[in-house]
């Protein structure tokens, strides 16, 4: 059984969720059941600066207030910190509790991804434990690569320090963040088993019952799953994210009509009208009776200020499909 935890290393609930998941998995019902726990990235504060700032100063920034509410909907950052501190103590995390820095977690997520790539789920879990302990218990700055290097060494991932000084994991982490968004992950932590998700650091008994029910996720070819995620991002009004996921498909399957149509829609939605027009003209040339492609081409030409060129395409689309009239 694979359990995914989509979480941010700077979210206190993620650390509490880790403890509660461990307690849930300690239930005798799971004895002998092979379980793999994999950490996936989520950002509650994507605007955190590359250079960390003291948290007390950062909390005065309204943008930080808004970001931290993603970690605890309905609570102010102050209320959340007080509640998390009490619960963390009850879960045995401590003795001291409290982050000291507003730190970007991007490199921490890279470190976790690389740990999984080099040593699997067990090493990744050890790194996750030490990263969150450094942030919440030791008050260390996990936005500093020197801190992460020390954390990696403590976890048995000595190669992590050198890898962080390269661009290793950059693209993969950014793609995983987009995939999480496409799959509907909106809070930290979110535990996923198969096609089922449990949002928040729920009590251990709730997590145990959730895991016991299992979950099946249909295995699809990587290309098909990537296309579906790209389409989901477009539906979630993130055309630029959609294009990031589409890029490998455009490189490898640039003649595939489904790939080209989704790219055209994303170009149009992101106001890349020149690229949208070129792609749609190709699609219309290949399949003149595609009413949607003609309609979108006409709308693209309109937005480019080419009303006369747009009319024939819009008229033909309306004649073929009345909903475009």
PDB file of C-alpha atoms in Angstrom:
ATOM      1  CA  UNK A   1       0.000   0.000   0.000  1.00  0.00           C
ATOM      2  CA  UNK A   2       1.338   3.414  -0.947  1.00  0.00           C
ATOM      3  CA  UNK A   3       0.379   6.377   1.233  1.00  0.00           C
ATOM      4  CA  UNK A   4       1.173   9.830  -0.100  1.00  0.00           C
ATOM      5  CA  UNK A   5       1.448  12.825   2.223  1.00  0.00           C
ATOM      6  CA  UNK A   6       1.109  16.115   0.374  1.00  0.00           C
ATOM      7  CA  UNK A   7       2.479  18.580   2.901  1.00  0.00           C
ATOM      8  CA  UNK A   8       4.659  21.602   3.537  1.00  0.00           C
ATOM      9  CA  UNK A   9       7.642  21.278   5.825  1.00  0.00           C
ATOM     10  CA  UNK A  10       6.794  24.669   7.363  1.00  0.00           C
ATOM     11  CA  UNK A  11       3.250  23.633   8.308  1.00  0.00           C
ATOM     12  CA  UNK A  12       3.017  22.525  11.933  1.00  0.00           C
ATOM     13  CA  UNK A  13      -0.013  20.401  11.162  1.00  0.00           C
ATOM     14  CA  UNK A  14       2.126  18.376   8.757  1.00  0.00           C
ATOM     15  CA  UNK A  15       4.431  17.382  11.625  1.00  0.00           C
ATOM     16  CA  UNK A  16       1.463  16.524  13.828  1.00  0.00           C
ATOM     17  CA  UNK A  17      -0.085  14.602  10.926  1.00  0.00           C
ATOM     18  CA  UNK A  18       3.127  12.592  10.609  1.00  0.00           C
ATOM     19  CA  UNK A  19       2.933  11.547  14.256  1.00  0.00           C
ATOM     20  CA  UNK A  20      -0.735  10.642  13.945  1.00  0.00           C
ATOM     21  CA  UNK A  21      -0.127   8.623  10.798  1.00  0.00           C
ATOM     22  CA  UNK A  22       2.634   6.728  12.602  1.00  0.00           C
ATOM     23  CA  UNK A  23       0.252   5.998  15.467  1.00  0.00           C
ATOM     24  CA  UNK A  24      -2.396   4.815  13.019  1.00  0.00           C
ATOM     25  CA  UNK A  25       0.033   2.487  11.258  1.00  0.00           C
ATOM     26  CA  UNK A  26       1.127   1.023  14.611  1.00  0.00           C
ATOM     27  CA  UNK A  27      -2.306  -0.602  14.907  1.00  0.00           C
ATOM     28  CA  UNK A  28      -2.004  -4.425  14.898  1.00  0.00           C
ATOM     29  CA  UNK A  29      -4.432  -4.499  11.961  1.00  0.00           C
ATOM     30  CA  UNK A  30      -1.574  -3.386   9.735  1.00  0.00           C
ATOM     31  CA  UNK A  31       0.920  -6.004  10.931  1.00  0.00           C
ATOM     32  CA  UNK A  32       2.398  -7.686   7.892  1.00  0.00           C
ATOM     33  CA  UNK A  33       0.868  -5.173   5.485  1.00  0.00           C
ATOM     34  CA  UNK A  34       3.564  -3.655   3.263  1.00  0.00           C
ATOM     35  CA  UNK A  35       3.227   0.124   3.518  1.00  0.00           C
ATOM     36  CA  UNK A  36       5.217   2.781   1.686  1.00  0.00           C
ATOM     37  CA  UNK A  37       4.819   6.375   2.879  1.00  0.00           C
ATOM     38  CA  UNK A  38       5.892   8.944   0.290  1.00  0.00           C
ATOM     39  CA  UNK A  39       6.106  12.686   0.888  1.00  0.00           C
ATOM     40  CA  UNK A  40       4.905  15.043  -1.833  1.00  0.00           C
ATOM     41  CA  UNK A  41       5.377  18.831  -1.901  1.00  0.00           C
ATOM     42  CA  UNK A  42       2.792  21.461  -1.048  1.00  0.00           C
ATOM     43  CA  UNK A  43       3.464  25.158  -0.423  1.00  0.00           C
ATOM     44  CA  UNK A  44       1.394  27.105   2.099  1.00  0.00           C
ATOM     45  CA  UNK A  45       3.565  30.197   1.607  1.00  0.00           C
ATOM     46  CA  UNK A  46       4.871  30.202  -1.984  1.00  0.00           C
ATOM     47  CA  UNK A  47       5.783  33.890  -1.681  1.00  0.00           C
ATOM     48  CA  UNK A  48       8.303  33.252   1.122  1.00  0.00           C
ATOM     49  CA  UNK A  49      11.573  35.010   0.227  1.00  0.00           C
ATOM     50  CA  UNK A  50      14.673  33.060  -0.740  1.00  0.00           C
ATOM     51  CA  UNK A  51      16.419  34.669   2.234  1.00  0.00           C
ATOM     52  CA  UNK A  52      14.622  33.738   5.447  1.00  0.00           C
ATOM     53  CA  UNK A  53      13.261  36.378   7.803  1.00  0.00           C
ATOM     54  CA  UNK A  54      12.516  36.222  11.545  1.00  0.00           C
ATOM     55  CA  UNK A  55       8.987  34.878  11.856  1.00  0.00           C
ATOM     56  CA  UNK A  56       7.786  37.456  14.384  1.00  0.00           C
ATOM     57  CA  UNK A  57       8.615  40.244  11.923  1.00  0.00           C
ATOM     58  CA  UNK A  58       7.065  38.349   9.005  1.00  0.00           C
ATOM     59  CA  UNK A  59       3.759  37.807  10.814  1.00  0.00           C
ATOM     60  CA  UNK A  60       3.111  41.541  10.622  1.00  0.00           C
ATOM     61  CA  UNK A  61       2.825  41.157   6.833  1.00  0.00           C
ATOM     62  CA  UNK A  62      -0.833  40.638   5.760  1.00  0.00           C
ATOM     63  CA  UNK A  63       0.355  38.395   2.906  1.00  0.00           C
ATOM     64  CA  UNK A  64       1.920  36.020   5.411  1.00  0.00           C
ATOM     65  CA  UNK A  65      -1.290  36.012   7.433  1.00  0.00           C
ATOM     66  CA  UNK A  66      -3.200  34.965   4.326  1.00  0.00           C
ATOM     67  CA  UNK A  67      -0.682  32.259   3.421  1.00  0.00           C
ATOM     68  CA  UNK A  68      -0.653  30.694   6.870  1.00  0.00           C
ATOM     69  CA  UNK A  69      -4.445  30.398   6.890  1.00  0.00           C
ATOM     70  CA  UNK A  70      -4.046  27.719   4.188  1.00  0.00           C
ATOM     71  CA  UNK A  71      -2.450  25.554   6.862  1.00  0.00           C
ATOM     72  CA  UNK A  72      -5.316  26.138   9.321  1.00  0.00           C
ATOM     73  CA  UNK A  73      -8.548  27.350   7.685  1.00  0.00           C
ATOM     74  CA  UNK A  74     -10.700  29.369  10.058  1.00  0.00           C
ATOM     75  CA  UNK A  75      -7.900  30.259  12.472  1.00  0.00           C
ATOM     76  CA  UNK A  76      -5.684  33.311  12.671  1.00  0.00           C
ATOM     77  CA  UNK A  77      -1.923  32.617  12.632  1.00  0.00           C
ATOM     78  CA  UNK A  78      -1.770  33.454  16.341  1.00  0.00           C
ATOM     79  CA  UNK A  79      -4.632  31.104  17.202  1.00  0.00           C
ATOM     80  CA  UNK A  80      -3.152  28.431  14.981  1.00  0.00           C
ATOM     81  CA  UNK A  81       0.296  28.659  16.600  1.00  0.00           C
ATOM     82  CA  UNK A  82      -1.175  28.381  20.100  1.00  0.00           C
ATOM     83  CA  UNK A  83      -3.340  25.422  19.179  1.00  0.00           C
ATOM     84  CA  UNK A  84      -0.547  23.641  17.285  1.00  0.00           C
ATOM     85  CA  UNK A  85       1.835  24.141  20.218  1.00  0.00           C
ATOM     86  CA  UNK A  86      -0.593  22.466  22.613  1.00  0.00           C
ATOM     87  CA  UNK A  87      -1.329  19.575  20.282  1.00  0.00           C
ATOM     88  CA  UNK A  88       2.328  19.067  19.423  1.00  0.00           C
ATOM     89  CA  UNK A  89       3.113  18.714  23.117  1.00  0.00           C
ATOM     90  CA  UNK A  90       0.318  16.174  23.458  1.00  0.00           C
ATOM     91  CA  UNK A  91       1.749  14.229  20.514  1.00  0.00           C
ATOM     92  CA  UNK A  92       5.177  14.124  22.149  1.00  0.00           C
ATOM     93  CA  UNK A  93       6.866  16.619  19.838  1.00  0.00           C
ATOM     94  CA  UNK A  94       9.114  18.914  21.767  1.00  0.00           C
ATOM     95  CA  UNK A  95       9.977  19.795  24.471  1.00  0.00           C
ATOM     96  CA  UNK A  96      10.253  23.210  22.841  1.00  0.00           C
ATOM     97  CA  UNK A  97       7.894  24.096  20.000  1.00  0.00           C
ATOM     98  CA  UNK A  98       7.784  27.027  17.642  1.00  0.00           C
ATOM     99  CA  UNK A  99       9.289  28.041  14.314  1.00  0.00           C
ATOM    100  CA  UNK A 100      11.622  31.012  14.427  1.00  0.00           C
ATOM    101  CA  UNK A 101      11.893  31.745  10.702  1.00  0.00           C
ATOM    102  CA  UNK A 102       9.699  32.495   7.744  1.00  0.00           C
ATOM    103  CA  UNK A 103      11.590  30.218   5.411  1.00  0.00           C
ATOM    104  CA  UNK A 104      11.056  29.119   1.854  1.00  0.00           C
ATOM    105  CA  UNK A 105      10.517  25.368   1.845  1.00  0.00           C
ATOM    106  CA  UNK A 106      11.474  24.903  -1.804  1.00  0.00           C
ATOM    107  CA  UNK A 107      14.941  23.499  -1.139  1.00  0.00           C
ATOM    108  CA  UNK A 108      13.561  21.329   1.660  1.00  0.00           C
ATOM    109  CA  UNK A 109      11.134  19.809  -0.833  1.00  0.00           C
ATOM    110  CA  UNK A 110      13.998  19.280  -3.268  1.00  0.00           C
ATOM    111  CA  UNK A 111      15.919  17.495  -0.525  1.00  0.00           C
ATOM    112  CA  UNK A 112      12.968  15.211   0.197  1.00  0.00           C
ATOM    113  CA  UNK A 113      12.503  14.415  -3.482  1.00  0.00           C
ATOM    114  CA  UNK A 114      16.202  13.631  -3.898  1.00  0.00           C
ATOM    115  CA  UNK A 115      16.210  11.492  -0.756  1.00  0.00           C
ATOM    116  CA  UNK A 116      13.428   9.397  -2.224  1.00  0.00           C
ATOM    117  CA  UNK A 117      15.222   9.142  -5.557  1.00  0.00           C
ATOM    118  CA  UNK A 118      18.479   8.018  -3.914  1.00  0.00           C
ATOM    119  CA  UNK A 119      17.262   6.004  -0.944  1.00  0.00           C
ATOM    120  CA  UNK A 120      13.547   5.346  -1.214  1.00  0.00           C
ATOM    121  CA  UNK A 121      10.690   6.033   1.164  1.00  0.00           C
ATOM    122  CA  UNK A 122      12.544   5.115   4.359  1.00  0.00           C
ATOM    123  CA  UNK A 123      15.323   7.625   3.763  1.00  0.00           C
ATOM    124  CA  UNK A 124      12.858  10.271   2.637  1.00  0.00           C
ATOM    125  CA  UNK A 125      10.818   9.812   5.806  1.00  0.00           C
ATOM    126  CA  UNK A 126      13.951  10.177   7.952  1.00  0.00           C
ATOM    127  CA  UNK A 127      14.810  13.415   6.158  1.00  0.00           C
ATOM    128  CA  UNK A 128      11.244  14.741   6.571  1.00  0.00           C
ATOM    129  CA  UNK A 129      11.384  14.061  10.318  1.00  0.00           C
ATOM    130  CA  UNK A 130      14.645  15.920  10.750  1.00  0.00           C
ATOM    131  CA  UNK A 131      13.665  18.846   8.531  1.00  0.00           C
ATOM    132  CA  UNK A 132      10.489  19.481  10.527  1.00  0.00           C
ATOM    133  CA  UNK A 133      12.263  18.960  13.839  1.00  0.00           C
ATOM    134  CA  UNK A 134      14.898  21.496  12.778  1.00  0.00           C
ATOM    135  CA  UNK A 135      12.208  24.014  11.846  1.00  0.00           C
ATOM    136  CA  UNK A 136       9.720  23.569  14.675  1.00  0.00           C
ATOM    137  CA  UNK A 137      11.753  22.272  17.614  1.00  0.00           C
ATOM    138  CA  UNK A 138      15.282  23.548  17.066  1.00  0.00           C
ATOM    139  CA  UNK A 139      14.201  26.911  15.629  1.00  0.00           C
ATOM    140  CA  UNK A 140      16.669  26.473  12.762  1.00  0.00           C
ATOM    141  CA  UNK A 141      16.451  28.152   9.373  1.00  0.00           C
ATOM    142  CA  UNK A 142      15.546  25.419   6.883  1.00  0.00           C
ATOM    143  CA  UNK A 143      15.706  27.961   4.079  1.00  0.00           C
ATOM    144  CA  UNK A 144      19.489  27.899   4.553  1.00  0.00           C
ATOM    145  CA  UNK A 145      21.200  25.125   2.605  1.00  0.00           C
ATOM    146  CA  UNK A 146      23.789  24.755   5.364  1.00  0.00           C
ATOM    147  CA  UNK A 147      20.987  23.769   7.731  1.00  0.00           C
ATOM    148  CA  UNK A 148      19.597  21.334   5.181  1.00  0.00           C
ATOM    149  CA  UNK A 149      23.055  19.866   4.600  1.00  0.00           C
ATOM    150  CA  UNK A 150      23.393  19.132   8.304  1.00  0.00           C
ATOM    151  CA  UNK A 151      19.872  17.695   8.409  1.00  0.00           C
ATOM    152  CA  UNK A 152      20.617  15.449   5.427  1.00  0.00           C
ATOM    153  CA  UNK A 153      23.802  14.158   7.039  1.00  0.00           C
ATOM    154  CA  UNK A 154      21.974  13.382  10.297  1.00  0.00           C
ATOM    155  CA  UNK A 155      19.348  11.448   8.329  1.00  0.00           C
ATOM    156  CA  UNK A 156      21.980   9.359   6.547  1.00  0.00           C
ATOM    157  CA  UNK A 157      21.771  11.223   3.250  1.00  0.00           C
ATOM    158  CA  UNK A 158      25.286  12.621   3.036  1.00  0.00           C
ATOM    159  CA  UNK A 159      25.007  13.167  -0.718  1.00  0.00           C
ATOM    160  CA  UNK A 160      22.139  15.587  -0.194  1.00  0.00           C
ATOM    161  CA  UNK A 161      24.327  18.603   0.540  1.00  0.00           C
ATOM    162  CA  UNK A 162      26.177  18.458  -2.771  1.00  0.00           C
ATOM    163  CA  UNK A 163      22.993  17.760  -4.735  1.00  0.00           C
ATOM    164  CA  UNK A 164      21.302  20.852  -3.292  1.00  0.00           C
ATOM    165  CA  UNK A 165      24.067  23.002  -4.756  1.00  0.00           C
ATOM    166  CA  UNK A 166      23.014  21.860  -8.228  1.00  0.00           C
ATOM    167  CA  UNK A 167      19.632  22.161  -9.912  1.00  0.00           C
ATOM    168  CA  UNK A 168      18.802  18.537  -9.104  1.00  0.00           C
ATOM    169  CA  UNK A 169      15.111  18.098  -8.349  1.00  0.00           C
ATOM    170  CA  UNK A 170      14.124  21.615  -9.445  1.00  0.00           C
ATOM    171  CA  UNK A 171      11.904  20.639 -12.352  1.00  0.00           C
ATOM    172  CA  UNK A 172      10.522  17.573 -10.621  1.00  0.00           C
ATOM    173  CA  UNK A 173       9.414  19.475  -7.509  1.00  0.00           C
ATOM    174  CA  UNK A 174       7.781  22.217  -9.576  1.00  0.00           C
ATOM    175  CA  UNK A 175       5.923  19.591 -11.586  1.00  0.00           C
ATOM    176  CA  UNK A 176       4.822  17.748  -8.447  1.00  0.00           C
ATOM    177  CA  UNK A 177       3.413  20.987  -7.048  1.00  0.00           C
ATOM    178  CA  UNK A 178       1.368  21.361 -10.229  1.00  0.00           C
ATOM    179  CA  UNK A 179       0.266  17.726 -10.110  1.00  0.00           C
ATOM    180  CA  UNK A 180      -0.901  18.187  -6.518  1.00  0.00           C
ATOM    181  CA  UNK A 181      -2.948  21.188  -7.619  1.00  0.00           C
ATOM    182  CA  UNK A 182      -4.369  19.220 -10.538  1.00  0.00           C
ATOM    183  CA  UNK A 183      -5.374  16.416  -8.173  1.00  0.00           C
ATOM    184  CA  UNK A 184      -7.224  18.858  -5.940  1.00  0.00           C
ATOM    185  CA  UNK A 185      -4.817  19.066  -2.992  1.00  0.00           C
ATOM    186  CA  UNK A 186      -5.637  22.317  -1.196  1.00  0.00           C
ATOM    187  CA  UNK A 187      -4.298  21.942   2.329  1.00  0.00           C
ATOM    188  CA  UNK A 188      -1.330  20.639   4.300  1.00  0.00           C
ATOM    189  CA  UNK A 189      -1.265  17.814   5.122  1.00  0.00           C
ATOM    190  CA  UNK A 190      -3.434  15.800   2.756  1.00  0.00           C
ATOM    191  CA  UNK A 191      -3.104  12.027   2.978  1.00  0.00           C
ATOM    192  CA  UNK A 192      -3.840  10.170  -0.248  1.00  0.00           C
ATOM    193  CA  UNK A 193      -4.414   6.447  -0.692  1.00  0.00           C
ATOM    194  CA  UNK A 194      -5.262   5.449  -4.235  1.00  0.00           C
ATOM    195  CA  UNK A 195      -7.938   7.831  -5.458  1.00  0.00           C
ATOM    196  CA  UNK A 196      -9.074   8.846  -1.966  1.00  0.00           C
ATOM    197  CA  UNK A 197      -7.854  11.840   0.026  1.00  0.00           C
ATOM    198  CA  UNK A 198      -8.056  12.839   3.681  1.00  0.00           C
ATOM    199  CA  UNK A 199      -7.421  16.523   4.303  1.00  0.00           C
ATOM    200  CA  UNK A 200      -5.840  17.808   7.494  1.00  0.00           C
ATOM    201  CA  UNK A 201      -4.044  16.273  10.479  1.00  0.00           C
ATOM    202  CA  UNK A 202      -6.967  14.114  11.546  1.00  0.00           C
ATOM    203  CA  UNK A 203      -6.900  12.050  14.771  1.00  0.00           C
ATOM    204  CA  UNK A 204      -5.018   8.764  14.552  1.00  0.00           C
ATOM    205  CA  UNK A 205      -8.210   6.694  14.688  1.00  0.00           C
ATOM    206  CA  UNK A 206      -9.677   8.616  11.743  1.00  0.00           C
ATOM    207  CA  UNK A 207      -6.471   8.091   9.754  1.00  0.00           C
ATOM    208  CA  UNK A 208      -6.460   4.402  10.667  1.00  0.00           C
ATOM    209  CA  UNK A 209     -10.009   3.931   9.404  1.00  0.00           C
ATOM    210  CA  UNK A 210      -9.228   5.912   6.258  1.00  0.00           C
ATOM    211  CA  UNK A 211      -6.198   3.752   5.465  1.00  0.00           C
ATOM    212  CA  UNK A 212      -8.024   0.529   6.308  1.00  0.00           C
ATOM    213  CA  UNK A 213     -10.595   1.274   3.605  1.00  0.00           C
ATOM    214  CA  UNK A 214      -7.757   1.370   1.086  1.00  0.00           C
ATOM    215  CA  UNK A 215      -8.139   2.916  -2.299  1.00  0.00           C
ATOM    216  CA  UNK A 216      -7.555   2.070  -5.906  1.00  0.00           C
ATOM    217  CA  UNK A 217      -6.044   4.402  -8.451  1.00  0.00           C
ATOM    218  CA  UNK A 218      -6.218   3.138 -12.008  1.00  0.00           C
ATOM    219  CA  UNK A 219      -2.754   2.876 -13.491  1.00  0.00           C
ATOM    220  CA  UNK A 220      -2.535   4.900 -16.691  1.00  0.00           C
ATOM    221  CA  UNK A 221       0.367   5.418 -19.080  1.00  0.00           C
ATOM    222  CA  UNK A 222       2.498   8.327 -17.881  1.00  0.00           C
ATOM    223  CA  UNK A 223       1.637  10.347 -20.988  1.00  0.00           C
ATOM    224  CA  UNK A 224      -2.110   9.941 -20.461  1.00  0.00           C
ATOM    225  CA  UNK A 225      -1.878  10.895 -16.796  1.00  0.00           C
ATOM    226  CA  UNK A 226       0.223  13.949 -17.646  1.00  0.00           C
ATOM    227  CA  UNK A 227      -2.343  15.025 -20.224  1.00  0.00           C
ATOM    228  CA  UNK A 228      -5.154  14.634 -17.690  1.00  0.00           C
ATOM    229  CA  UNK A 229      -3.279  16.661 -15.092  1.00  0.00           C
ATOM    230  CA  UNK A 230      -2.593  19.390 -17.654  1.00  0.00           C
ATOM    231  CA  UNK A 231      -6.295  19.500 -18.521  1.00  0.00           C
ATOM    232  CA  UNK A 232      -7.242  19.636 -14.843  1.00  0.00           C
ATOM    233  CA  UNK A 233      -4.939  22.635 -14.341  1.00  0.00           C
ATOM    234  CA  UNK A 234      -6.546  24.397 -17.279  1.00  0.00           C
ATOM    235  CA  UNK A 235      -9.957  23.715 -15.747  1.00  0.00           C
ATOM    236  CA  UNK A 236      -8.618  25.211 -12.510  1.00  0.00           C
ATOM    237  CA  UNK A 237      -7.647  28.364 -14.430  1.00  0.00           C
ATOM    238  CA  UNK A 238      -3.925  27.735 -14.407  1.00  0.00           C
ATOM    239  CA  UNK A 239      -3.067  27.721 -18.131  1.00  0.00           C
ATOM    240  CA  UNK A 240       0.616  28.431 -17.531  1.00  0.00           C
ATOM    241  CA  UNK A 241       0.865  25.454 -15.179  1.00  0.00           C
ATOM    242  CA  UNK A 242      -0.948  23.379 -17.780  1.00  0.00           C
ATOM    243  CA  UNK A 243       1.640  24.348 -20.385  1.00  0.00           C
ATOM    244  CA  UNK A 244       4.473  23.358 -18.045  1.00  0.00           C
ATOM    245  CA  UNK A 245       3.066  19.828 -17.864  1.00  0.00           C
ATOM    246  CA  UNK A 246       2.327  19.797 -21.594  1.00  0.00           C
ATOM    247  CA  UNK A 247       5.845  20.725 -22.676  1.00  0.00           C
ATOM    248  CA  UNK A 248       7.268  17.161 -22.649  1.00  0.00           C
ATOM    249  CA  UNK A 249       4.176  15.939 -24.510  1.00  0.00           C
ATOM    250  CA  UNK A 250       4.535  18.643 -27.155  1.00  0.00           C
ATOM    251  CA  UNK A 251       8.175  17.653 -27.591  1.00  0.00           C
ATOM    252  CA  UNK A 252       7.429  13.937 -27.865  1.00  0.00           C
ATOM    253  CA  UNK A 253       3.927  13.904 -29.393  1.00  0.00           C
ATOM    254  CA  UNK A 254       3.746  17.189 -31.269  1.00  0.00           C
ATOM    255  CA  UNK A 255       1.431  15.716 -33.908  1.00  0.00           C
ATOM    256  CA  UNK A 256      -1.130  14.343 -31.469  1.00  0.00           C
ATOM    257  CA  UNK A 257      -4.400  16.201 -31.887  1.00  0.00           C
ATOM    258  CA  UNK A 258      -5.400  15.961 -28.221  1.00  0.00           C
ATOM    259  CA  UNK A 259      -2.092  17.433 -27.125  1.00  0.00           C
ATOM    260  CA  UNK A 260      -2.274  20.225 -29.692  1.00  0.00           C
ATOM    261  CA  UNK A 261      -5.863  21.125 -28.820  1.00  0.00           C
ATOM    262  CA  UNK A 262      -5.132  21.339 -25.117  1.00  0.00           C
ATOM    263  CA  UNK A 263      -2.055  23.457 -25.844  1.00  0.00           C
ATOM    264  CA  UNK A 264      -4.129  25.764 -28.042  1.00  0.00           C
ATOM    265  CA  UNK A 265      -6.684  26.215 -25.268  1.00  0.00           C
ATOM    266  CA  UNK A 266      -3.917  26.963 -22.757  1.00  0.00           C
ATOM    267  CA  UNK A 267      -2.260  29.446 -25.125  1.00  0.00           C
ATOM    268  CA  UNK A 268      -5.591  31.203 -25.625  1.00  0.00           C
ATOM    269  CA  UNK A 269      -6.359  31.285 -21.891  1.00  0.00           C
ATOM    270  CA  UNK A 270      -2.908  32.709 -21.112  1.00  0.00           C
ATOM    271  CA  UNK A 271      -3.194  35.361 -23.886  1.00  0.00           C
ATOM    272  CA  UNK A 272      -0.404  33.821 -25.961  1.00  0.00           C
ATOM    273  CA  UNK A 273      -2.475  34.597 -29.021  1.00  0.00           C
ATOM    274  CA  UNK A 274       0.243  34.142 -31.639  1.00  0.00           C
ATOM    275  CA  UNK A 275       0.923  30.600 -30.470  1.00  0.00           C
ATOM    276  CA  UNK A 276      -2.793  29.891 -30.108  1.00  0.00           C
ATOM    277  CA  UNK A 277      -3.431  31.068 -33.672  1.00  0.00           C
ATOM    278  CA  UNK A 278      -0.582  29.044 -35.176  1.00  0.00           C
ATOM    279  CA  UNK A 279      -1.690  25.881 -33.362  1.00  0.00           C
ATOM    280  CA  UNK A 280      -5.361  26.326 -34.239  1.00  0.00           C
ATOM    281  CA  UNK A 281      -4.621  27.061 -37.890  1.00  0.00           C
ATOM    282  CA  UNK A 282      -2.727  23.787 -38.006  1.00  0.00           C
ATOM    283  CA  UNK A 283      -5.634  21.935 -36.381  1.00  0.00           C
ATOM    284  CA  UNK A 284      -8.205  23.499 -38.708  1.00  0.00           C
ATOM    285  CA  UNK A 285      -6.015  22.728 -41.707  1.00  0.00           C
ATOM    286  CA  UNK A 286      -5.816  19.074 -40.699  1.00  0.00           C
ATOM    287  CA  UNK A 287      -9.513  18.746 -39.774  1.00  0.00           C
ATOM    288  CA  UNK A 288     -11.621  21.459 -41.451  1.00  0.00           C
ATOM    289  CA  UNK A 289     -14.881  20.141 -39.944  1.00  0.00           C
ATOM    290  CA  UNK A 290     -13.750  20.564 -36.314  1.00  0.00           C
ATOM    291  CA  UNK A 291     -16.236  23.210 -35.225  1.00  0.00           C
ATOM    292  CA  UNK A 292     -14.602  23.858 -31.846  1.00  0.00           C
ATOM    293  CA  UNK A 293     -11.170  24.453 -33.368  1.00  0.00           C
ATOM    294  CA  UNK A 294     -12.720  26.869 -35.888  1.00  0.00           C
ATOM    295  CA  UNK A 295     -14.671  28.671 -33.155  1.00  0.00           C
ATOM    296  CA  UNK A 296     -11.581  29.092 -30.979  1.00  0.00           C
ATOM    297  CA  UNK A 297      -9.531  30.231 -33.970  1.00  0.00           C
ATOM    298  CA  UNK A 298     -12.182  32.846 -34.727  1.00  0.00           C
ATOM    299  CA  UNK A 299     -12.142  34.087 -31.133  1.00  0.00           C
ATOM    300  CA  UNK A 300      -8.348  34.212 -31.216  1.00  0.00           C
ATOM    301  CA  UNK A 301      -8.398  36.314 -34.387  1.00  0.00           C
ATOM    302  CA  UNK A 302     -10.983  38.620 -32.798  1.00  0.00           C
ATOM    303  CA  UNK A 303      -8.741  39.160 -29.781  1.00  0.00           C
ATOM    304  CA  UNK A 304      -5.890  39.955 -32.151  1.00  0.00           C
ATOM    305  CA  UNK A 305      -8.031  42.687 -33.718  1.00  0.00           C
ATOM    306  CA  UNK A 306      -8.510  40.725 -36.937  1.00  0.00           C
ATOM    307  CA  UNK A 307     -12.307  40.780 -37.037  1.00  0.00           C
ATOM    308  CA  UNK A 308     -12.659  40.300 -40.806  1.00  0.00           C
ATOM    309  CA  UNK A 309     -10.450  37.189 -40.745  1.00  0.00           C
ATOM    310  CA  UNK A 310     -12.382  35.863 -37.753  1.00  0.00           C
ATOM    311  CA  UNK A 311     -15.846  36.043 -39.390  1.00  0.00           C
ATOM    312  CA  UNK A 312     -15.539  33.063 -41.781  1.00  0.00           C
ATOM    313  CA  UNK A 313     -14.328  30.755 -39.020  1.00  0.00           C
ATOM    314  CA  UNK A 314     -16.968  31.868 -36.544  1.00  0.00           C
ATOM    315  CA  UNK A 315     -19.726  31.577 -39.151  1.00  0.00           C
ATOM    316  CA  UNK A 316     -18.644  28.100 -40.239  1.00  0.00           C
ATOM    317  CA  UNK A 317     -18.358  26.950 -36.612  1.00  0.00           C
ATOM    318  CA  UNK A 318     -21.893  28.229 -35.922  1.00  0.00           C
ATOM    319  CA  UNK A 319     -23.229  26.481 -39.018  1.00  0.00           C
ATOM    320  CA  UNK A 320     -21.700  23.171 -37.910  1.00  0.00           C
ATOM    321  CA  UNK A 321     -22.557  23.526 -34.225  1.00  0.00           C
ATOM    322  CA  UNK A 322     -25.491  25.806 -33.289  1.00  0.00           C
ATOM    323  CA  UNK A 323     -24.124  26.322 -29.757  1.00  0.00           C
ATOM    324  CA  UNK A 324     -21.391  28.499 -31.297  1.00  0.00           C
ATOM    325  CA  UNK A 325     -23.895  30.869 -32.886  1.00  0.00           C
TER     326      UNK A 325
END
